[in-house]
PDB file of C-alpha atoms in Angstrom:
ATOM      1  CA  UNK A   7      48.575 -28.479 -24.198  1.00  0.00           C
ATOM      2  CA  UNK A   8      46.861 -25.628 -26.004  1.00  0.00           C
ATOM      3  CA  UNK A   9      44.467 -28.166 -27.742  1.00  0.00           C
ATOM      4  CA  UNK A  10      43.653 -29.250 -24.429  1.00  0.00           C
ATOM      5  CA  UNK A  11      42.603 -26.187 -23.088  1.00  0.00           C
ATOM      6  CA  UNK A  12      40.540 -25.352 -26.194  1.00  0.00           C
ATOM      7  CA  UNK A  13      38.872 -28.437 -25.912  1.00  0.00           C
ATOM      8  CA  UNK A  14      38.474 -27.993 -22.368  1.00  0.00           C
ATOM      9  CA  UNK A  15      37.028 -24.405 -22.833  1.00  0.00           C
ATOM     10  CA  UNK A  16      34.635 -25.043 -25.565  1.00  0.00           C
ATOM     11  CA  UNK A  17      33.091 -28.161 -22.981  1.00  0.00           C
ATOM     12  CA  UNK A  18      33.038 -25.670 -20.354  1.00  0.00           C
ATOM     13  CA  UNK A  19      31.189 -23.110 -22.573  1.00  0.00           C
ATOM     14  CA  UNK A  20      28.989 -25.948 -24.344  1.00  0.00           C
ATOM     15  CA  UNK A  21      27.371 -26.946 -20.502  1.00  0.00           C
ATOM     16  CA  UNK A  22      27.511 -23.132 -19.445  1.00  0.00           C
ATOM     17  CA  UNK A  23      24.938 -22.658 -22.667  1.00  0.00           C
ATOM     18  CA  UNK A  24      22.339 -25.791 -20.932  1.00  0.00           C
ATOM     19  CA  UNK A  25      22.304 -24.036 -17.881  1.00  0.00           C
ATOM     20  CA  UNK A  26      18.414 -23.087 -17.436  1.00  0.00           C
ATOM     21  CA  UNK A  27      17.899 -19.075 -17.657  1.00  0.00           C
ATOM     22  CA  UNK A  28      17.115 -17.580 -14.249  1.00  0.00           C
ATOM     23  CA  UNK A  29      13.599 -17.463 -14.002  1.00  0.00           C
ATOM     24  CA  UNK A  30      12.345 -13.526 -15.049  1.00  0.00           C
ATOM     25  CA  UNK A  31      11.042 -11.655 -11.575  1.00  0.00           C
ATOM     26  CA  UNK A  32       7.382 -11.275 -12.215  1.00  0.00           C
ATOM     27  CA  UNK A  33       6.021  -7.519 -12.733  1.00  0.00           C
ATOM     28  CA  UNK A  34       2.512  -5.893 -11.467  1.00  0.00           C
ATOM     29  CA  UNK A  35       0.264  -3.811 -13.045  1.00  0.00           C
ATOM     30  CA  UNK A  36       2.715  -0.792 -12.158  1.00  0.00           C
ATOM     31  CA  UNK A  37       5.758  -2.397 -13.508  1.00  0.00           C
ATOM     32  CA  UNK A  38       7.295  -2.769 -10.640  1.00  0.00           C
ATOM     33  CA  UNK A  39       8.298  -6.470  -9.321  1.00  0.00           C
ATOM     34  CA  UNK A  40       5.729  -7.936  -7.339  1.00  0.00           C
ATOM     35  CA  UNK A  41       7.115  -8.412  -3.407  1.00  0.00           C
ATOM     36  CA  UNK A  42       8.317 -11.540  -2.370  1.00  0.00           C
ATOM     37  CA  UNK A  43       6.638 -13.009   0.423  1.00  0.00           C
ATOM     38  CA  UNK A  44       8.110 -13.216   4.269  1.00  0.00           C
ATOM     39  CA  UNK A  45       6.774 -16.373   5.470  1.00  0.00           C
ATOM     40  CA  UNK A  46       6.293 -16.264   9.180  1.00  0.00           C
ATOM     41  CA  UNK A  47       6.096 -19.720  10.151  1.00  0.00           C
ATOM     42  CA  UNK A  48       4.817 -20.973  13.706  1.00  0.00           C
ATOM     43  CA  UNK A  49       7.583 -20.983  16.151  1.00  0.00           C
ATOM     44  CA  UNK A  50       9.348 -18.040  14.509  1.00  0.00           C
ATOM     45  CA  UNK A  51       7.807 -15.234  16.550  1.00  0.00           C
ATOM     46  CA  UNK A  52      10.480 -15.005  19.626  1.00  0.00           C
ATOM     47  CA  UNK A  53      13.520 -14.713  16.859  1.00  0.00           C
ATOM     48  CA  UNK A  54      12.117 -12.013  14.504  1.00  0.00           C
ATOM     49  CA  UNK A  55      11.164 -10.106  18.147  1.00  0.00           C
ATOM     50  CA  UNK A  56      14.177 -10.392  19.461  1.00  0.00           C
ATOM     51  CA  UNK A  57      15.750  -9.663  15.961  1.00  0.00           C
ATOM     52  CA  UNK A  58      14.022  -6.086  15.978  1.00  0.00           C
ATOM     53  CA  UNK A  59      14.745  -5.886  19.714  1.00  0.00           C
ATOM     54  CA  UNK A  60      18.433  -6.362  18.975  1.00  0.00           C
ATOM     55  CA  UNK A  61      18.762  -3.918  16.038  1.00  0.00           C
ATOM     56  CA  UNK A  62      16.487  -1.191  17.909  1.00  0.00           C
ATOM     57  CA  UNK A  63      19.174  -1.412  20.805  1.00  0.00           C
ATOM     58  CA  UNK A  64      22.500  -1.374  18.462  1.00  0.00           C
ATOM     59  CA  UNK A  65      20.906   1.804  16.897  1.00  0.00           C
ATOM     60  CA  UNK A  66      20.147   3.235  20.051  1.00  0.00           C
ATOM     61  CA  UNK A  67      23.563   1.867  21.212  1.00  0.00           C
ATOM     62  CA  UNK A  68      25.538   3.925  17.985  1.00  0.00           C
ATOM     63  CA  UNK A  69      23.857   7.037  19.064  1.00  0.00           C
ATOM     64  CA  UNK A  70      24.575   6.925  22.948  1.00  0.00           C
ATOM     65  CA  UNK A  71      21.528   5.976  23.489  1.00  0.00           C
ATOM     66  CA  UNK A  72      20.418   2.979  26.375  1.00  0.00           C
ATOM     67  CA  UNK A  73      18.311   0.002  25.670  1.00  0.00           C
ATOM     68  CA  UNK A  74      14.938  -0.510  25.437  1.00  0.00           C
ATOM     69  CA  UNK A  75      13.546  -3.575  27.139  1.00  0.00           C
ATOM     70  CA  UNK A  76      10.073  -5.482  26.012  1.00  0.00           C
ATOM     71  CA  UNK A  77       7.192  -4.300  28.165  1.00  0.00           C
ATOM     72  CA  UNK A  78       4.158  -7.143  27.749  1.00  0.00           C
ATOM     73  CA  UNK A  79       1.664  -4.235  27.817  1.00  0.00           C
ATOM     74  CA  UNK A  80       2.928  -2.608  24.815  1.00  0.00           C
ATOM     75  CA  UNK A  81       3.317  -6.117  22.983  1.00  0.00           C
ATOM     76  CA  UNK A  82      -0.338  -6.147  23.799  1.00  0.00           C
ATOM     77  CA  UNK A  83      -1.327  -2.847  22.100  1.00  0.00           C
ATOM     78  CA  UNK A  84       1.343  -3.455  19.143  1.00  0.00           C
ATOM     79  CA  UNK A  85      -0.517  -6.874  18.155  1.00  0.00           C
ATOM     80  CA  UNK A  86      -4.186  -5.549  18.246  1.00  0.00           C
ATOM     81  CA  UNK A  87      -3.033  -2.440  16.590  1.00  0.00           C
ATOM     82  CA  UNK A  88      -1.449  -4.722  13.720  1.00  0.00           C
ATOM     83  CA  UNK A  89      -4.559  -6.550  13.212  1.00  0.00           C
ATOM     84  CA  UNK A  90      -7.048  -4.021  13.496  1.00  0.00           C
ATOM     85  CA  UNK A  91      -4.819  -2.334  10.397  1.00  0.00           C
ATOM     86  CA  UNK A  92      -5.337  -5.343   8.397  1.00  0.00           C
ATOM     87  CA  UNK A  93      -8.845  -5.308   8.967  1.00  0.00           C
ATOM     88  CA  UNK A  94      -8.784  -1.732   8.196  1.00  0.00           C
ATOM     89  CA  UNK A  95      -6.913  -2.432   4.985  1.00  0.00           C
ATOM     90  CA  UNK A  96      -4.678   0.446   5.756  1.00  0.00           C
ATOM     91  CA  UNK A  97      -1.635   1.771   7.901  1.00  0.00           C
ATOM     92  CA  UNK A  98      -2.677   4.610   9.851  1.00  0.00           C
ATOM     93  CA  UNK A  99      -2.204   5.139  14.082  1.00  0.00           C
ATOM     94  CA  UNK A 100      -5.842   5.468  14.432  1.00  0.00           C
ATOM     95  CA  UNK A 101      -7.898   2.087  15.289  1.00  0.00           C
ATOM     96  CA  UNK A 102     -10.830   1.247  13.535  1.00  0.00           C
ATOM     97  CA  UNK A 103     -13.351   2.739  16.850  1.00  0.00           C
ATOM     98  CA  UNK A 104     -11.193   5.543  16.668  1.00  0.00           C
ATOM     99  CA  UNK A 105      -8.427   4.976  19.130  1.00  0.00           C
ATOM    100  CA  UNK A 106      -5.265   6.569  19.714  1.00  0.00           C
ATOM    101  CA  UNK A 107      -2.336   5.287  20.212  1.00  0.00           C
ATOM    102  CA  UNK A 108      -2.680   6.894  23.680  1.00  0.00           C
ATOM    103  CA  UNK A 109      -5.861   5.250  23.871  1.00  0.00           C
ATOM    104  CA  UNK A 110      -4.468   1.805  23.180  1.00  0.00           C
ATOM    105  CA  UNK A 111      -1.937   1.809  25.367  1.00  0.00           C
ATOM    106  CA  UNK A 112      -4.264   2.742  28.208  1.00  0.00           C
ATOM    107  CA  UNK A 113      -6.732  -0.057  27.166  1.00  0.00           C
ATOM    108  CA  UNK A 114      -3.630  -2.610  27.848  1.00  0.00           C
ATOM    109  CA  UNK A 115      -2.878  -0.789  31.519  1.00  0.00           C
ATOM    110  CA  UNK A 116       0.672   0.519  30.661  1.00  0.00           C
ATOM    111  CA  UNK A 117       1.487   3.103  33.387  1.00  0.00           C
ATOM    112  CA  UNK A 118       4.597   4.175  31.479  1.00  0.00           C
ATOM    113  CA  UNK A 119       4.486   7.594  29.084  1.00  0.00           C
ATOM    114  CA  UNK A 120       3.957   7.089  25.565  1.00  0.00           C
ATOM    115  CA  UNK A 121       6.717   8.180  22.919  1.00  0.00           C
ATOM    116  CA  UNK A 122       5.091   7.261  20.365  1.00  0.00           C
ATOM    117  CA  UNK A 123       4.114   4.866  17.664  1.00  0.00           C
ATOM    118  CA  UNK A 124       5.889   3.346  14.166  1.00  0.00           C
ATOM    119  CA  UNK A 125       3.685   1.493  11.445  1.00  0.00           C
ATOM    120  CA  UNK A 126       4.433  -0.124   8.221  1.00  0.00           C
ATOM    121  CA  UNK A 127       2.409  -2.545   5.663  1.00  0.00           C
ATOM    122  CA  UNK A 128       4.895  -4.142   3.893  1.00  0.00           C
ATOM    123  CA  UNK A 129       6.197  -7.684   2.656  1.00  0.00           C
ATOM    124  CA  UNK A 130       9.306  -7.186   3.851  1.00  0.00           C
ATOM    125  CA  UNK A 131      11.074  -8.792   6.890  1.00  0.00           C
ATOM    126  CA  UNK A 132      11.397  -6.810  10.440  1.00  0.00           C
ATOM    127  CA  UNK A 133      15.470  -6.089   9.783  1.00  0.00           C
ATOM    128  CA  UNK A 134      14.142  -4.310   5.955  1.00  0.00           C
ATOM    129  CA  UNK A 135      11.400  -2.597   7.735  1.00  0.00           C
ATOM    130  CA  UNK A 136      13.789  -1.427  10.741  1.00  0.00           C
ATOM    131  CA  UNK A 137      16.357  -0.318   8.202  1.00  0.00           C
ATOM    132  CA  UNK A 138      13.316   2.045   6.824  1.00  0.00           C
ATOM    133  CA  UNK A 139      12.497   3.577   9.710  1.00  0.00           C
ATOM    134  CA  UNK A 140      15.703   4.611  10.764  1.00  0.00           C
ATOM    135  CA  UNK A 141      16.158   5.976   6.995  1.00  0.00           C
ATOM    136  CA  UNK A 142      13.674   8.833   8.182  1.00  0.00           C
ATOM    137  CA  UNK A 143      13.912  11.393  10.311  1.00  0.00           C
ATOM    138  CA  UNK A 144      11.104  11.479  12.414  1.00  0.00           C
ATOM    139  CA  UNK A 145      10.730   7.929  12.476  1.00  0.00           C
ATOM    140  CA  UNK A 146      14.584   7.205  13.266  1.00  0.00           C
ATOM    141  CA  UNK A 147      14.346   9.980  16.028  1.00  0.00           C
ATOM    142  CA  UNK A 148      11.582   7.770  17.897  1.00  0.00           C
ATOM    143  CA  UNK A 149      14.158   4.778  17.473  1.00  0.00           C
ATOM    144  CA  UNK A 150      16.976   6.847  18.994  1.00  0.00           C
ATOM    145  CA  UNK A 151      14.642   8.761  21.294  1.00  0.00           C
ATOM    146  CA  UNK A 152      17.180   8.938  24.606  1.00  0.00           C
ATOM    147  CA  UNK A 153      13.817   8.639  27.041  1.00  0.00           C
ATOM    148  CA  UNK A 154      12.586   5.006  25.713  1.00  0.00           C
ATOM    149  CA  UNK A 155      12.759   2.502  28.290  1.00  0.00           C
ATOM    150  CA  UNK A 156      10.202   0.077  27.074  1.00  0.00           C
ATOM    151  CA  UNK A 157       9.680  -0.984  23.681  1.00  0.00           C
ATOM    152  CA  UNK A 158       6.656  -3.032  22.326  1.00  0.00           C
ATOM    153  CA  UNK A 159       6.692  -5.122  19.029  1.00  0.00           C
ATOM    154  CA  UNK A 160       4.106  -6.983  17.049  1.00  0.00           C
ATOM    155  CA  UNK A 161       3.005  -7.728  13.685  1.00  0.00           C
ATOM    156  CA  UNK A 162      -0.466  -9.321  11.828  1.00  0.00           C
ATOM    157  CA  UNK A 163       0.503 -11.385   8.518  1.00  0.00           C
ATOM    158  CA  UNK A 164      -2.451 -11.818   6.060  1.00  0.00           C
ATOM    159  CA  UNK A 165      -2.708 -15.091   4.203  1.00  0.00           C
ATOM    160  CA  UNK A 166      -1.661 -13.420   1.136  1.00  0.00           C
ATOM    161  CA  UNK A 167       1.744 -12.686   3.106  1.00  0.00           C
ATOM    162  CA  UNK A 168       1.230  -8.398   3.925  1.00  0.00           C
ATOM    163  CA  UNK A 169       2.807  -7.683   7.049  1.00  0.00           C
ATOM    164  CA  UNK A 170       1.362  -5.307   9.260  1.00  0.00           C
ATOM    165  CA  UNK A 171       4.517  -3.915  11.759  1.00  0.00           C
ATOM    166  CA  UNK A 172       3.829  -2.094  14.752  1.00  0.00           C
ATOM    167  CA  UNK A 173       6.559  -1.072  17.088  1.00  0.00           C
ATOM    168  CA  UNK A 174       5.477   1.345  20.483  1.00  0.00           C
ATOM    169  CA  UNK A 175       8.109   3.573  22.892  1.00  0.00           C
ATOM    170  CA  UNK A 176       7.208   4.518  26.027  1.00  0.00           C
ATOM    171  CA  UNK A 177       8.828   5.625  29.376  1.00  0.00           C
ATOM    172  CA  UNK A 178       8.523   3.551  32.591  1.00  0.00           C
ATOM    173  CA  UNK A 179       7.514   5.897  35.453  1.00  0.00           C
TER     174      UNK A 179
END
């Protein structure tokens, strides 16, 4: 029996050493691993919204705060916003003629109040960038922000796969 198992074990270990090695995770120029792409593929837009719509509202839901609900206008402002960024080449609230995001939101007729604004240029998905905004304090207290009624979501994705996130609050009057 104990030849068996030897026999058995050395097999085991003998196909174990075939195995391929797991392919090495490719570095940049800073030594860091280069991101791994987020395809967004047609078709996929109404789950990754409704993804970030549904962690936004259990966060708000943990903190006693109510939902948010998707407001077309601020959808609107959210997807220009995203692609004027990646024309811009940078993340930053202000549009490339200037605008506010105020401004925007005007542009797109929302009537609401604005709360304010969250950006990110990334390659990570909408749950990764969610869980980075709530990991700072002034971004997390927009997401928790007890006023927000209406919530506005939309993203740009470059060919080279850079995500541009914007996310809007606002108050329905």
């Amino acid at each position: 029996m104990e030849r068996r198992s030897a026999l058995f074990l050395g097999a085991a270990a003998a196909l174990a050493a075939c195995a391929p090695a797991p392919a090495p995770v490719p570095l940049g120029a800073d030594g860091k691993p280069l991101p791994k792409v987020y395809p967004i593929k047609p078709g996929d837009e109404g789950a990754i919204s409704y993804r970030m719509l549904d962690g936004v509202n259990s966060l708000r839901q943990t903190k006693g705060a109510g939902p948010v609900a998707f407001n077309a206008q601020l959808i609107a402002a959210c997807a220009a916003h995203s692609r004027d960024m990646a024309v811009q080449n940078r993340p930053w609230h202000f549009g490339s003629d200037g605008s506010s995001p105020l401004v925007r939101v005007q542009r797109v007729g929302y009537a609401g109040k604005l709360l304010g604004e969250l950006i990110s240029e990334t390659y990570q998905t909408e749950l990764e960038t969610l869980g980075d905004w709530s990991g700072q304090s002034d971004t997390r207290a927009l997401l928790l922000d007890p006023r927000a009624t209406d919530f506005g979501f939309a993203w740009f994705q470059e060919t080279s796969g850079k995500l541009w996130w914007t996310a809007l609050f606002g108050q329905a009057v």
